[in-house]
Coordinates of C-alpha atoms and ligand atoms in Angstrom, one line a residue:
Chain L
X7 CA -97.2 -146.8 196.9
X8 CA -95.3 -145.0 193.7
X9 CA -97.1 -141.8 193.2
X10 CA -95.7 -139.5 190.4
X11 CA -96.9 -136.1 189.8
X12 CA -96.3 -133.9 186.4
X13 CA -95.8 -130.7 187.0
X14 CA -95.0 -127.4 184.5
X15 CA -93.6 -124.2 185.5
X16 CA -95.8 -121.3 184.0
X17 CA -96.2 -117.6 183.9
X18 CA -98.6 -116.6 186.5
X19 CA -102.0 -115.6 185.4
X20 CA -101.8 -112.0 186.4
X21 CA -98.9 -111.1 184.4
X22 CA -98.9 -108.6 181.7
X23 CA -97.9 -110.6 178.4
X24 CA -95.3 -108.8 176.2
X25 CA -94.3 -110.5 173.0
X26 CA -90.5 -111.3 172.3
X27 CA -88.2 -109.9 169.6
X28 CA -88.8 -113.3 167.4
X29 CA -92.5 -112.6 167.1
X30 CA -93.5 -116.0 168.2
X31 CA -92.5 -116.1 172.3
X32 CA -93.1 -113.9 174.9
X33 CA -90.8 -111.8 176.5
X34 CA -89.7 -113.4 179.8
X35 CA -88.4 -109.9 181.8
X36 CA -91.2 -108.7 184.2
X37 CA -93.2 -112.0 183.9
X38 CA -93.1 -113.9 187.2
X39 CA -93.1 -117.7 187.2
X40 CA -95.1 -120.1 189.2
X41 CA -96.0 -123.5 189.8
X42 CA -99.1 -124.1 187.5
X43 CA -102.2 -123.4 189.7
X44 CA -104.0 -126.6 188.4
X45 CA -100.8 -128.8 189.7
X46 CA -101.3 -127.7 193.2
X47 CA -104.3 -129.6 193.0
X48 CA -102.2 -132.6 191.6
X49 CA -99.5 -132.2 194.3
X50 CA -102.2 -131.8 197.0
X51 CA -104.0 -135.1 196.0
X52 CA -100.7 -137.0 195.6
X53 CA -99.8 -135.8 199.2
X54 CA -103.2 -136.5 200.6
X55 CA -103.0 -140.3 199.0
X56 CA -99.6 -141.0 200.6
X57 CA -100.9 -139.8 203.9
X58 CA -103.5 -141.7 203.7
X59 CA -102.2 -145.1 202.6
X60 CA -99.5 -144.5 205.4
X61 CA -96.4 -145.6 202.9
X62 CA -95.3 -144.5 199.6
X63 CA -93.4 -142.1 197.6
X64 CA -94.2 -138.8 195.9
X65 CA -92.1 -137.8 193.0
X66 CA -92.7 -135.0 191.4
X67 CA -91.3 -134.8 187.5
X68 CA -90.8 -131.9 185.2
X69 CA -89.6 -131.6 181.5
X70 CA -88.5 -127.8 181.0
X71 CA -85.7 -125.5 181.5
X72 CA -83.2 -125.4 184.6
X73 CA -85.1 -122.6 186.1
X74 CA -87.9 -124.9 186.8
X75 CA -86.0 -126.1 189.8
X76 CA -87.6 -123.5 191.8
X77 CA -91.4 -125.1 191.1
X78 CA -89.8 -128.4 192.0
X79 CA -88.7 -127.1 195.3
X80 CA -91.8 -125.4 196.0
X81 CA -93.6 -129.3 195.5
X82 CA -91.0 -130.8 197.8
X83 CA -91.3 -127.8 200.3
X84 CA -95.3 -129.0 200.5
X85 CA -94.4 -132.2 201.2
X86 CA -93.3 -134.5 198.1
X87 CA -90.2 -136.7 198.7
X88 CA -88.3 -136.2 195.5
X89 CA -88.1 -134.3 192.2
X90 CA -86.9 -134.9 188.7
X91 CA -86.1 -132.2 186.5
X92 CA -85.9 -133.6 182.8
X93 CA -83.7 -130.8 181.6
X94 CA -84.4 -130.0 177.6
X95 CA -82.7 -126.6 177.8
X96 CA -84.3 -124.6 175.5
X97 CA -85.7 -126.6 173.4
X98 CA -88.7 -125.9 171.4
X99 CA -91.6 -127.9 173.2
X100 CA -95.3 -129.1 172.3
X101 CA -97.8 -131.2 173.8
X102 CA -96.3 -134.0 171.0
X103 CA -92.7 -134.2 172.3
X104 CA -93.3 -133.3 175.9
X105 CA -95.8 -136.0 176.3
X106 CA -93.2 -138.6 174.6
X107 CA -90.4 -137.2 176.6
X108 CA -92.0 -137.4 179.8
X109 CA -93.8 -140.7 178.6
X110 CA -90.4 -142.3 178.6
X111 CA -89.0 -141.2 181.8
X112 CA -92.2 -142.2 183.6
X113 CA -92.4 -145.6 182.0
X114 CA -88.7 -146.4 183.4
X115 CA -89.9 -145.7 187.3
X116 CA -92.4 -147.5 189.4
X117 CA -95.8 -145.4 189.0
X118 CA -98.8 -146.8 190.7
X119 CA -100.6 -143.2 190.2
X120 CA -100.0 -140.4 187.9
X121 CA -101.3 -136.9 188.8
X122 CA -101.3 -134.2 186.6
X123 CA -102.9 -130.7 186.4
X124 CA -106.1 -130.3 184.2
X125 CA -104.6 -127.7 182.0
X126 CA -100.9 -125.4 182.2
X127 CA -102.2 -121.8 182.1
X128 CA -99.3 -120.8 179.5
X129 CA -100.2 -122.8 176.5
X130 CA -103.6 -123.5 178.0
X131 CA -103.3 -127.1 176.0
X132 CA -105.2 -129.6 178.1
X133 CA -103.2 -132.4 176.1
X134 CA -100.8 -133.7 178.2
X135 CA -102.7 -135.9 180.5
X136 CA -104.4 -137.9 178.1
X137 CA -101.5 -138.4 175.7
X138 CA -99.4 -139.4 178.7
X139 CA -102.1 -142.3 179.9
X140 CA -102.1 -143.2 175.8
X141 CA -98.2 -143.4 176.1
X142 CA -98.3 -145.3 179.2
X143 CA -101.4 -147.2 178.0
X144 CA -103.0 -146.7 181.5
X145 CA -106.8 -145.8 182.1
X146 CA -107.1 -142.1 182.6
X147 CA -109.7 -139.7 184.0
X148 CA -109.2 -135.9 182.9
X149 CA -110.6 -132.8 184.8
X150 CA -111.5 -134.6 188.1
X151 CA -113.1 -132.6 190.9
X152 CA -113.7 -135.4 193.2
X153 CA -111.8 -138.6 193.6
X154 CA -112.0 -142.0 196.1
X155 CA -109.8 -144.7 196.0
X156 CA -111.3 -148.3 197.0
X157 CA -109.9 -151.3 196.5
X158 CA -107.5 -150.4 194.0
X159 CA -110.4 -148.5 191.8
X160 CA -110.9 -144.8 192.0
X161 CA -114.5 -143.5 191.6
X162 CA -113.9 -139.9 190.1
X163 CA -116.3 -137.8 189.4
X164 CA -116.1 -134.6 186.7
X165 CA -118.1 -131.8 185.1
X166 CA -119.2 -132.3 181.7
X167 CA -121.6 -129.7 179.6
X168 CA -124.9 -130.1 181.8
X169 CA -124.2 -132.9 183.7
X170 CA -121.8 -134.7 185.9
X171 CA -119.8 -138.1 184.9
X172 CA -119.0 -140.4 187.7
X173 CA -116.4 -142.6 186.3
X174 CA -115.0 -146.0 187.9
X175 CA -111.6 -146.3 187.2
X176 CA -108.8 -149.1 188.1
X177 CA -105.4 -148.1 189.1
X178 CA -102.6 -147.8 187.8
X179 CA -103.9 -144.7 186.3
X180 CA -103.5 -141.2 185.3
X181 CA -105.7 -138.6 186.9
X182 CA -106.0 -134.7 185.8
X183 CA -107.0 -132.3 188.4
X184 CA -109.7 -129.5 188.3
X185 CA -110.3 -126.9 191.0
X186 CA -112.4 -128.3 193.4
X187 CA -110.9 -131.4 194.1
X188 CA -109.2 -130.1 197.0
X189 CA -107.6 -127.2 199.1
X190 CA -103.7 -127.1 198.0
X191 CA -101.7 -126.7 201.3
X192 CA -99.3 -124.1 201.5
X193 CA -95.3 -124.3 201.9
X194 CA -94.5 -123.7 205.5
X195 CA -91.3 -122.7 206.7
X196 CA -90.7 -126.3 207.9
X197 CA -91.5 -127.5 204.5
X198 CA -89.3 -125.1 202.9
X199 CA -86.4 -126.1 205.4
X200 CA -87.0 -129.8 204.9
X201 CA -87.2 -129.0 200.9
X202 CA -83.6 -127.9 200.8
X203 CA -82.4 -131.4 201.9
X204 CA -84.7 -133.6 199.6
X205 CA -83.1 -135.0 196.7
X206 CA -83.6 -133.2 193.1
X207 CA -82.0 -135.1 190.2
X208 CA -81.7 -133.1 186.9
X209 CA -81.6 -135.2 183.9
X210 CA -80.3 -133.7 180.5
X211 CA -82.2 -135.0 177.8
X212 CA -82.4 -134.4 173.7
X213 CA -85.6 -134.0 173.1
X214 CA -87.5 -135.6 169.9
X215 CA -88.7 -133.0 167.4
X216 CA -92.1 -131.2 168.0
X217 CA -95.1 -132.1 165.9
X218 CA -96.2 -128.7 165.4
X219 CA -93.8 -125.1 164.8
X220 CA -94.9 -121.7 166.1
X221 CA -95.6 -119.4 163.2
X222 CA -96.5 -116.2 165.2
X223 CA -97.6 -115.0 168.4
X224 CA -99.8 -111.9 168.4
X225 CA -101.5 -109.8 171.0
X226 CA -105.6 -110.0 170.6
X227 CA -107.3 -107.4 168.7
X228 CA -108.4 -104.4 171.0
X229 CA -111.8 -104.6 171.3
X230 CA -113.4 -101.5 170.0
X231 CA -113.9 -98.6 172.6
X232 CA -117.3 -99.6 174.5
X233 CA -119.9 -97.2 174.8
X234 CA -121.7 -96.1 178.2
X235 CA -125.4 -96.0 178.0
X236 CA -127.9 -94.0 180.2
X237 CA -130.9 -96.5 180.0
X238 CA -132.3 -99.7 179.7
X239 CA -133.8 -98.7 176.5
X240 CA -130.8 -97.9 174.7
X241 CA -129.4 -101.2 175.7
X242 CA -132.6 -103.3 174.5
X243 CA -132.4 -101.2 170.9
X244 CA -128.4 -102.3 170.7
X245 CA -129.3 -105.7 171.5
X246 CA -132.0 -105.5 168.8
X247 CA -130.1 -103.6 166.3
X248 CA -126.5 -104.3 166.6
X249 CA -125.9 -107.7 168.5
X250 CA -129.1 -108.8 167.0
X251 CA -129.7 -111.2 169.9
X252 CA -133.7 -110.1 170.4
Chain M
X30 CA -109.7 -137.8 147.4
X31 CA -108.5 -135.8 150.3
X32 CA -110.9 -135.8 153.2
X33 CA -111.3 -134.1 156.6
X34 CA -112.6 -136.0 159.3
X35 CA -114.9 -134.8 162.1
X36 CA -115.2 -136.5 165.5
X37 CA -119.2 -135.7 166.0
X38 CA -120.5 -136.2 169.8
X39 CA -124.1 -136.9 170.6
X40 CA -125.7 -136.7 174.1
X41 CA -129.3 -138.3 175.0
X42 CA -129.2 -139.4 171.6
X43 CA -129.2 -135.8 169.8
X44 CA -126.2 -134.3 168.2
X45 CA -124.3 -131.6 170.3
X46 CA -124.1 -128.2 168.7
X47 CA -120.4 -127.5 169.0
X48 CA -120.4 -130.7 166.6
X49 CA -122.3 -129.2 164.0
X50 CA -119.9 -125.9 164.0
X51 CA -116.7 -128.4 163.5
X52 CA -118.6 -129.7 160.7
X53 CA -118.4 -126.2 159.3
X54 CA -115.3 -125.3 160.0
X55 CA -114.3 -128.5 158.4
X56 CA -115.8 -127.7 155.1
X57 CA -114.1 -124.2 155.3
X58 CA -110.6 -125.7 155.7
X59 CA -111.7 -128.2 153.0
X60 CA -112.2 -125.5 150.7
X61 CA -108.7 -123.8 151.7
X62 CA -107.0 -127.0 150.9
X63 CA -108.4 -126.7 147.4
X64 CA -110.9 -129.2 147.8
X65 CA -111.6 -132.4 150.0
X66 CA -114.6 -134.1 151.5
X67 CA -115.9 -133.8 155.1
X68 CA -116.2 -137.2 156.9
X69 CA -118.4 -137.0 160.0
X70 CA -117.4 -140.0 162.4
X71 CA -119.8 -140.9 165.4
X72 CA -119.9 -143.1 168.4
X73 CA -122.3 -144.2 170.8
X74 CA -125.6 -146.1 171.0
X75 CA -129.1 -145.6 169.6
X76 CA -127.8 -143.1 167.6
X77 CA -130.2 -142.6 165.0
X78 CA -131.6 -138.9 165.8
X79 CA -128.0 -138.1 165.8
X80 CA -127.1 -139.9 162.5
X81 CA -129.7 -137.8 160.7
X82 CA -128.9 -135.0 162.2
X83 CA -125.3 -135.3 161.0
X84 CA -126.3 -136.4 157.7
X85 CA -127.7 -133.0 157.5
X86 CA -125.0 -131.0 158.7
X87 CA -123.1 -130.4 155.4
X88 CA -120.9 -133.1 155.7
X89 CA -120.3 -135.3 152.6
X90 CA -120.1 -138.4 154.3
X91 CA -121.2 -140.3 158.1
X92 CA -120.1 -142.9 159.7
X93 CA -121.6 -144.2 162.8
X94 CA -120.1 -146.6 165.1
X95 CA -123.1 -147.8 167.2
X96 CA -122.3 -150.2 170.1
X97 CA -124.1 -151.3 173.4
X98 CA -120.5 -150.9 175.3
X99 CA -120.1 -147.4 173.7
X100 CA -123.5 -146.0 175.4
X101 CA -121.6 -143.8 177.7
X102 CA -118.3 -142.1 176.9
X103 CA -115.2 -144.0 177.4
X104 CA -112.1 -142.5 176.7
X105 CA -110.0 -145.7 176.0
X106 CA -112.7 -147.3 174.4
X107 CA -113.9 -144.4 172.1
X108 CA -110.3 -143.7 171.3
X109 CA -109.7 -147.5 170.4
X110 CA -112.6 -147.7 168.2
X111 CA -112.0 -144.1 166.6
X112 CA -108.3 -144.9 165.8
X113 CA -109.3 -148.0 164.2
X114 CA -111.6 -145.7 162.1
X115 CA -109.4 -143.3 161.3
X116 CA -106.5 -145.2 160.1
X117 CA -109.0 -146.8 157.7
X118 CA -109.9 -143.3 156.6
X119 CA -106.4 -142.2 156.5
X120 CA -107.7 -138.1 156.5
X121 CA -105.5 -135.3 156.1
X122 CA -107.1 -133.6 159.2
X123 CA -109.0 -134.2 162.1
X124 CA -111.4 -131.8 163.5
X125 CA -113.6 -132.2 167.0
X126 CA -115.4 -129.8 169.2
X127 CA -113.1 -128.5 172.2
X128 CA -115.8 -130.0 174.5
X129 CA -115.5 -132.2 177.5
X130 CA -115.2 -135.0 175.4
X131 CA -113.2 -133.6 172.9
X132 CA -110.6 -132.1 175.4
X133 CA -110.4 -135.6 176.9
X134 CA -110.4 -137.6 173.5
X135 CA -108.7 -135.6 170.8
X136 CA -105.1 -136.0 173.0
X137 CA -105.5 -139.5 173.1
X138 CA -106.2 -139.9 169.6
X139 CA -103.5 -137.7 168.5
X140 CA -101.2 -139.6 170.8
X141 CA -101.8 -142.9 169.0
X142 CA -101.7 -141.5 165.5
X143 CA -98.3 -140.2 166.9
X144 CA -99.0 -136.4 165.5
X145 CA -99.9 -133.0 166.9
X146 CA -102.8 -131.4 168.0
X147 CA -104.3 -127.7 168.7
X148 CA -106.7 -127.6 171.2
X149 CA -109.2 -124.9 171.4
X150 CA -108.4 -123.2 168.0
X151 CA -110.1 -120.4 166.9
X152 CA -109.2 -120.2 163.2
X153 CA -107.7 -122.8 161.0
X154 CA -105.4 -122.5 158.2
X155 CA -103.8 -124.1 155.2
X156 CA -100.6 -122.2 153.8
X157 CA -97.7 -123.6 151.5
X158 CA -99.1 -126.9 151.8
X159 CA -99.3 -127.1 155.4
X160 CA -102.0 -126.8 157.8
X161 CA -102.2 -124.8 161.2
X162 CA -104.3 -123.3 163.5
X163 CA -104.3 -120.4 166.0
X164 CA -105.6 -120.7 169.4
X165 CA -105.8 -118.1 172.4
X166 CA -103.0 -118.6 175.2
X167 CA -101.8 -117.2 178.3
X168 CA -105.8 -116.9 179.3
X169 CA -106.5 -114.8 176.0
X170 CA -103.9 -112.5 176.4
X171 CA -102.0 -113.4 173.3
X172 CA -102.9 -115.8 169.9
X173 CA -100.6 -118.2 168.7
X174 CA -100.2 -119.4 165.3
X175 CA -99.0 -123.0 164.8
X176 CA -98.0 -124.7 161.5
X177 CA -98.1 -128.8 161.4
X178 CA -95.0 -130.8 160.6
X179 CA -96.8 -133.7 161.4
X180 CA -99.8 -135.6 159.7
X181 CA -102.8 -135.8 160.1
X182 CA -103.4 -132.2 161.3
X183 CA -105.7 -132.5 164.3
X184 CA -107.4 -129.7 166.3
X185 CA -110.2 -129.1 168.7
X186 CA -112.4 -126.1 168.1
X187 CA -113.6 -123.1 170.4
X188 CA -117.4 -123.7 170.7
X189 CA -119.3 -120.8 169.3
X190 CA -116.9 -119.7 166.8
X191 CA -118.0 -121.1 163.6
X192 CA -121.9 -121.2 162.7
X193 CA -123.8 -124.7 163.0
X194 CA -125.5 -125.3 159.5
X195 CA -128.3 -127.7 158.6
X196 CA -129.2 -128.4 154.7
X197 CA -127.4 -131.1 152.6
X198 CA -127.6 -135.0 152.7
X199 CA -124.3 -137.2 153.3
X200 CA -124.4 -141.0 153.0
X201 CA -124.7 -142.8 156.2
X202 CA -122.7 -145.8 156.7
X203 CA -122.9 -147.9 159.8
X204 CA -119.7 -149.4 160.9
X205 CA -119.4 -152.1 163.7
X206 CA -116.9 -152.8 166.4
X207 CA -115.7 -155.9 168.1
X208 CA -115.3 -154.1 171.2
X209 CA -117.2 -155.2 174.1
X210 CA -117.7 -153.8 177.9
X211 CA -114.9 -156.0 178.9
X212 CA -112.3 -154.1 177.2
X213 CA -113.4 -150.9 178.8
X214 CA -110.9 -149.8 181.4
X215 CA -112.5 -146.5 182.9
X216 CA -116.1 -146.5 182.6
X217 CA -118.7 -144.1 183.1
X218 CA -120.9 -145.6 186.2
X219 CA -123.7 -142.2 186.2
X220 CA -124.5 -139.3 184.5
X221 CA -126.1 -136.8 187.1
X222 CA -128.0 -134.3 185.2
X223 CA -127.7 -130.6 186.0
X224 CA -130.8 -130.0 187.9
X225 CA -131.9 -127.3 185.2
X226 CA -133.2 -127.6 181.9
X227 CA -131.2 -124.7 180.7
X228 CA -128.4 -124.8 178.0
X229 CA -125.0 -125.9 179.1
X230 CA -122.6 -122.8 179.9
X231 CA -120.5 -123.2 177.1
X232 CA -122.9 -123.8 174.3
X233 CA -125.2 -121.0 175.0
X234 CA -125.6 -118.1 172.6
X235 CA -126.4 -115.6 176.0
X236 CA -124.3 -116.0 179.3
X237 CA -125.5 -113.6 182.0
X238 CA -123.1 -114.0 184.6
X239 CA -123.1 -112.3 188.4
X240 CA -120.5 -111.5 191.1
X241 CA -119.8 -109.9 194.1
X242 CA -121.7 -107.0 193.3
X243 CA -124.9 -109.3 193.7
X244 CA -124.3 -109.0 197.9
X245 CA -125.6 -112.4 198.6
X246 CA -126.7 -115.5 197.2
X247 CA -130.1 -114.8 198.2
X248 CA -130.0 -112.2 195.4
X249 CA -128.8 -114.3 192.1
X250 CA -132.3 -115.0 191.0
X251 CA -132.0 -111.3 189.5
X252 CA -129.6 -113.1 187.1
X253 CA -131.6 -116.4 186.7
X254 CA -134.6 -114.1 185.9
X255 CA -132.8 -112.3 183.3
X256 CA -131.3 -115.2 181.6
X257 CA -134.8 -116.8 181.6
X258 CA -136.4 -113.9 180.1
X259 CA -134.5 -114.8 176.8
X260 CA -136.7 -117.8 176.3
X261 CA -135.9 -121.2 176.7
X262 CA -133.1 -122.8 175.8
X263 CA -131.0 -119.6 174.8
X264 CA -129.3 -118.3 178.0
X265 CA -126.8 -119.7 181.0
X266 CA -126.2 -118.4 184.1
X267 CA -122.5 -117.9 184.6
X268 CA -120.3 -116.6 187.8
X269 CA -117.5 -115.0 189.1
X270 CA -115.2 -117.0 191.1
X271 CA -115.5 -114.4 194.0
X272 CA -119.0 -115.7 194.1
X273 CA -118.1 -119.6 193.8
X274 CA -115.3 -119.4 196.5
X275 CA -118.2 -117.9 198.6
X276 CA -120.1 -120.6 197.9
X277 CA -122.9 -118.9 196.5
X278 CA -123.0 -120.6 193.2
X279 CA -121.4 -124.1 192.0
X280 CA -118.3 -124.5 190.7
X281 CA -119.8 -125.9 186.9
X282 CA -120.9 -122.0 186.7
X283 CA -117.8 -120.5 187.0
X284 CA -116.4 -118.5 184.3
X285 CA -112.6 -117.8 183.9
X286 CA -109.2 -118.9 184.1
X287 CA -109.7 -121.5 186.6
X288 CA -113.4 -121.9 185.7
X289 CA -115.3 -122.4 181.9
X290 CA -114.0 -120.8 178.8
X291 CA -117.4 -119.1 177.5
X292 CA -117.6 -117.7 173.9
X293 CA -121.5 -116.5 173.3
X294 CA -123.1 -114.1 171.4
X295 CA -123.8 -112.2 174.4
X296 CA -122.2 -111.7 177.6
X297 CA -123.6 -110.1 180.3
X298 CA -121.7 -109.2 184.1
X299 CA -123.7 -107.9 186.4
X300 CA -121.6 -106.7 189.5
X301 CA -118.2 -108.1 188.0
X302 CA -115.2 -106.1 188.4
X303 CA -113.6 -107.7 185.3
X304 CA -110.5 -109.3 186.9
X305 CA -107.9 -110.6 184.3
X306 CA -108.5 -114.2 185.3
X307 CA -112.2 -113.5 184.9
X308 CA -111.6 -111.7 181.0
X309 CA -109.7 -115.0 180.5
X310 CA -113.3 -117.0 180.2
X311 CA -115.2 -114.7 178.3
X312 CA -113.0 -112.6 176.5
X313 CA -113.5 -113.8 173.0
X314 CA -117.4 -113.1 173.3
X315 CA -118.9 -111.6 170.3
X316 CA -120.9 -108.7 172.5
X317 CA -120.1 -108.0 176.4
X318 CA -122.6 -106.0 178.3
X319 CA -121.4 -104.8 181.5
X320 CA -123.5 -103.7 184.5
X321 CA -121.7 -101.9 187.5
X322 CA -121.9 -99.4 189.9
X323 CA -118.2 -98.4 189.6
X324 CA -117.7 -96.4 186.2
X325 CA -114.0 -97.1 186.7
X326 CA -114.2 -101.1 187.1
X327 CA -112.1 -102.7 184.5
X328 CA -115.0 -104.8 182.9
X329 CA -116.2 -101.7 180.9
X330 CA -112.9 -101.4 178.8
X331 CA -114.0 -104.9 177.8
X332 CA -117.4 -104.3 177.1
X333 CA -119.3 -102.9 174.0
X334 CA -121.8 -101.6 176.0
X335 CA -121.9 -100.4 179.6
X336 CA -124.8 -99.3 182.0
X337 CA -123.2 -98.0 185.3
X338 CA -125.7 -98.1 188.0
X339 CA -126.9 -100.5 190.8
X340 CA -127.6 -103.9 189.7
X341 CA -130.8 -104.1 192.0
X342 CA -132.3 -101.5 190.0
X343 CA -130.9 -101.8 186.5
X344 CA -131.5 -105.8 186.3
X345 CA -135.0 -105.9 186.9
X346 CA -135.9 -103.0 184.5
X347 CA -133.8 -105.0 181.8
X348 CA -135.7 -108.4 182.4
X349 CA -138.8 -106.8 181.9
X350 CA -137.3 -105.1 178.9
X351 CA -135.9 -108.3 177.4
X352 CA -139.1 -110.1 178.1
X353 CA -141.3 -107.7 176.1
X354 CA -138.7 -107.8 173.5
X355 CA -138.7 -111.6 172.9
X356 CA -142.4 -111.4 173.3
Ligands
FAD402 C1 -105.1 -118.0 189.9 C2 -106.5 -117.5 189.9 C3 -107.3 -118.0 189.1 C4 -108.5 -117.2 189.1 N1 -109.5 -117.8 188.3 C5 -110.7 -116.9 188.4 C6 -112.0 -117.0 187.3 O1 -111.6 -118.5 186.8 N2 -112.9 -116.7 187.5 C7 -113.1 -115.2 188.1 O2 -114.0 -114.8 188.0 N3 -112.1 -115.1 188.9 C8 -110.9 -115.9 189.0 N4 -109.7 -115.3 189.7 C9 -110.3 -114.1 190.9 C10 -110.4 -113.1 190.3 O3 -108.8 -112.4 190.2 C11 -111.2 -111.8 191.1 O4 -110.9 -111.8 192.3 C12 -112.7 -112.2 191.1 O5 -112.9 -112.3 189.1 C13 -113.5 -111.1 191.6 O6 -115.0 -111.2 191.4 P1 -116.1 -110.3 191.4 O7 -115.9 -109.5 190.3 O8 -117.2 -110.8 191.4 O9 -115.6 -109.6 192.7 P2 -115.5 -107.9 192.9 O10 -113.8 -107.8 192.3 O11 -115.2 -107.8 193.8 O12 -116.1 -107.3 192.2 C14 -117.4 -106.7 192.4 C15 -117.9 -105.9 191.5 O13 -119.4 -105.2 192.0 C16 -119.3 -104.0 191.7 N5 -120.7 -103.8 192.7 C17 -120.8 -103.8 194.0 N6 -122.1 -103.3 194.5 C18 -122.5 -103.3 193.1 C19 -124.2 -103.2 192.9 N7 -125.0 -102.7 193.7 N8 -124.9 -102.9 191.5 C20 -123.8 -103.2 190.6 N9 -122.4 -103.4 190.7 C21 -122.0 -103.7 191.9 C22 -118.2 -103.5 192.2 O14 -118.1 -102.1 191.7 C23 -117.3 -104.4 191.8 O15 -116.8 -104.0 190.6 C24 -108.5 -116.1 189.9 C25 -107.6 -115.4 190.6 C26 -106.4 -116.1 190.9 C27 -105.5 -115.5 191.5
AMP403 N1 -93.3 -129.8 180.7 C1 -94.0 -130.4 181.3 N2 -93.6 -131.5 182.5 C2 -94.5 -132.0 183.3 N3 -95.9 -132.1 183.1 C3 -96.2 -131.4 182.1 C4 -95.6 -130.7 181.2 N4 -96.5 -129.7 180.5 C5 -97.6 -130.3 181.0 N5 -97.7 -130.9 181.9 C6 -98.4 -131.4 183.0 O1 -99.7 -131.6 182.2 C7 -100.8 -131.1 182.6 C8 -101.8 -130.4 181.6 O2 -100.9 -129.5 180.8 P1 -101.6 -128.7 179.3 O3 -101.7 -130.3 178.5 O4 -100.0 -128.6 178.6 O5 -102.2 -128.0 179.5 C9 -100.2 -129.8 183.4 O6 -101.3 -129.5 184.3 C10 -99.1 -130.8 184.0 O7 -99.6 -131.6 185.2

């Protein structure tokens, strides 16, 4: 079984975001970059699937700059077998050209199952998995919180507003993973050592143009200074007169 | 005449409120673009009531695709019929709510139409002949404004950022599809309704959330009672990750980076410290109230109003006061 996992290198969620001098990007100095937290669930599920079936290869793929080799190595240390960096250098990427480029590559390799995270926590797009499935013409279930494979058919559950959807999905398929699906393993020392010997291929790619252009990145407006109230009655008055929710 | 399309959503026969908000956003954008009509599309089965609600949403035209095979959401099925309909309609812009359906469906449509998409938009633009949108990025720590170089423009919009309107009367056209159940790849086998009649977290106008300050799952009734005090259909219960990880509450209630993003009119944080990953999920709420016994808790920096005190004393008193205010 050929299992593909798409991952992304992102700014850690607790990093302080400062604007770059171009006003369109962040200043990366002082920012810690990590494997996208939702992709940890995707890598874990891929390795688990391989372990359960007893055969197969887990290939992790990312489109990005050479720096992303670090996050690919993290996945190899967790237990993935090989990694591919589609090196786009510093080209401007959006969901449109990212999915097109990764999609073209995945099409060229065997892929029985494709795992993604539900969302990359930098752009918070939640676009790539559905786009990839459309490009690959595969069925897809997004934001999956439980997954069982039987006879080549997935039963997947996902939360929607006010309910849980249970979806039946034939494979090959694209699955995007949500928190709750599994407990991602940590890369132990043995894994980290083994990862150094695993293949990490770099392919230079020239991306197509993005569909959108960043015009401006801004910091959120400061919330006005809050007020500490002494009594519940004062709060009720504020909720009535200012917030008008009562 | 240029038209802006809205992909609307019905559940249990009724239109979802974020879809009405999307119609409002479309009308606003139509005005900025110098005049355009708004065409709302809806897919499903048994759409009678939802069609009427949509016809009175302020849209100019409604197109309903009613099909037994599409009674439940199917990513590939809905995308197929909508892409066909949208190709025929040729809108300048397409909007949908950033709901579970919108998040799954809009990128499929964008990929099929070979165009861009701004997801979770909080503002829409038309400048120098180009459409664009602004959305929170880095968990709300920055806002990104993007302009479109591709057509049509597409965006999913964050719930609770535009008002839902009723009034007006659109013409309703029933469209058919030849799609049958056999054409669908992934299919919904079962919908398990949440065991509560409360409003979904992301659609609630009030969210009452509890954290580790409540000390144990047995005290969460305080949070539930405060939510209930706002009256039926108003408030939903949320939780911090700490209490979800501890197994006190279900993940579906988690607010934040790895939970849900909510943007209600009022967010009440009880015994929640206000970690950056929690703020990511509630920072765009219109008003924020914090109840915490630690005056230095970071949540107070985000709050419009705060009470420094013990939740076990403040919350029951607040619940009583809200009850009598609601009447
Ligand atoms: C990758 C990542 C993703 C994350 N995602 C999320 C997420 O989606 N959502 C989320 O919430 N967190 C998330 N977190 C965790 C986050 O960093 C915090 O650990 C978490 O939000 C803390 O929850 P809490 O505020 O309930 O608990 P604590 O931080 O322990 O705060 C408890 C608060 O209760 C107050 N308190 C105690 N007793 C009382 C009392 N009797 N009355 C009133 N107040 C009292 C205390 O003063 C304190 O401020 C994430 C972390 C990481 C690393
Ligand atoms: N540049 C990329 N390379 C590979 N996979 C990606 C890339 N960007 C996003 N993904 C995958 O798509 C998921 C959702 O990302 P997004 O649509 O950007 O929120 C991520 O969790 C990854 O699994």
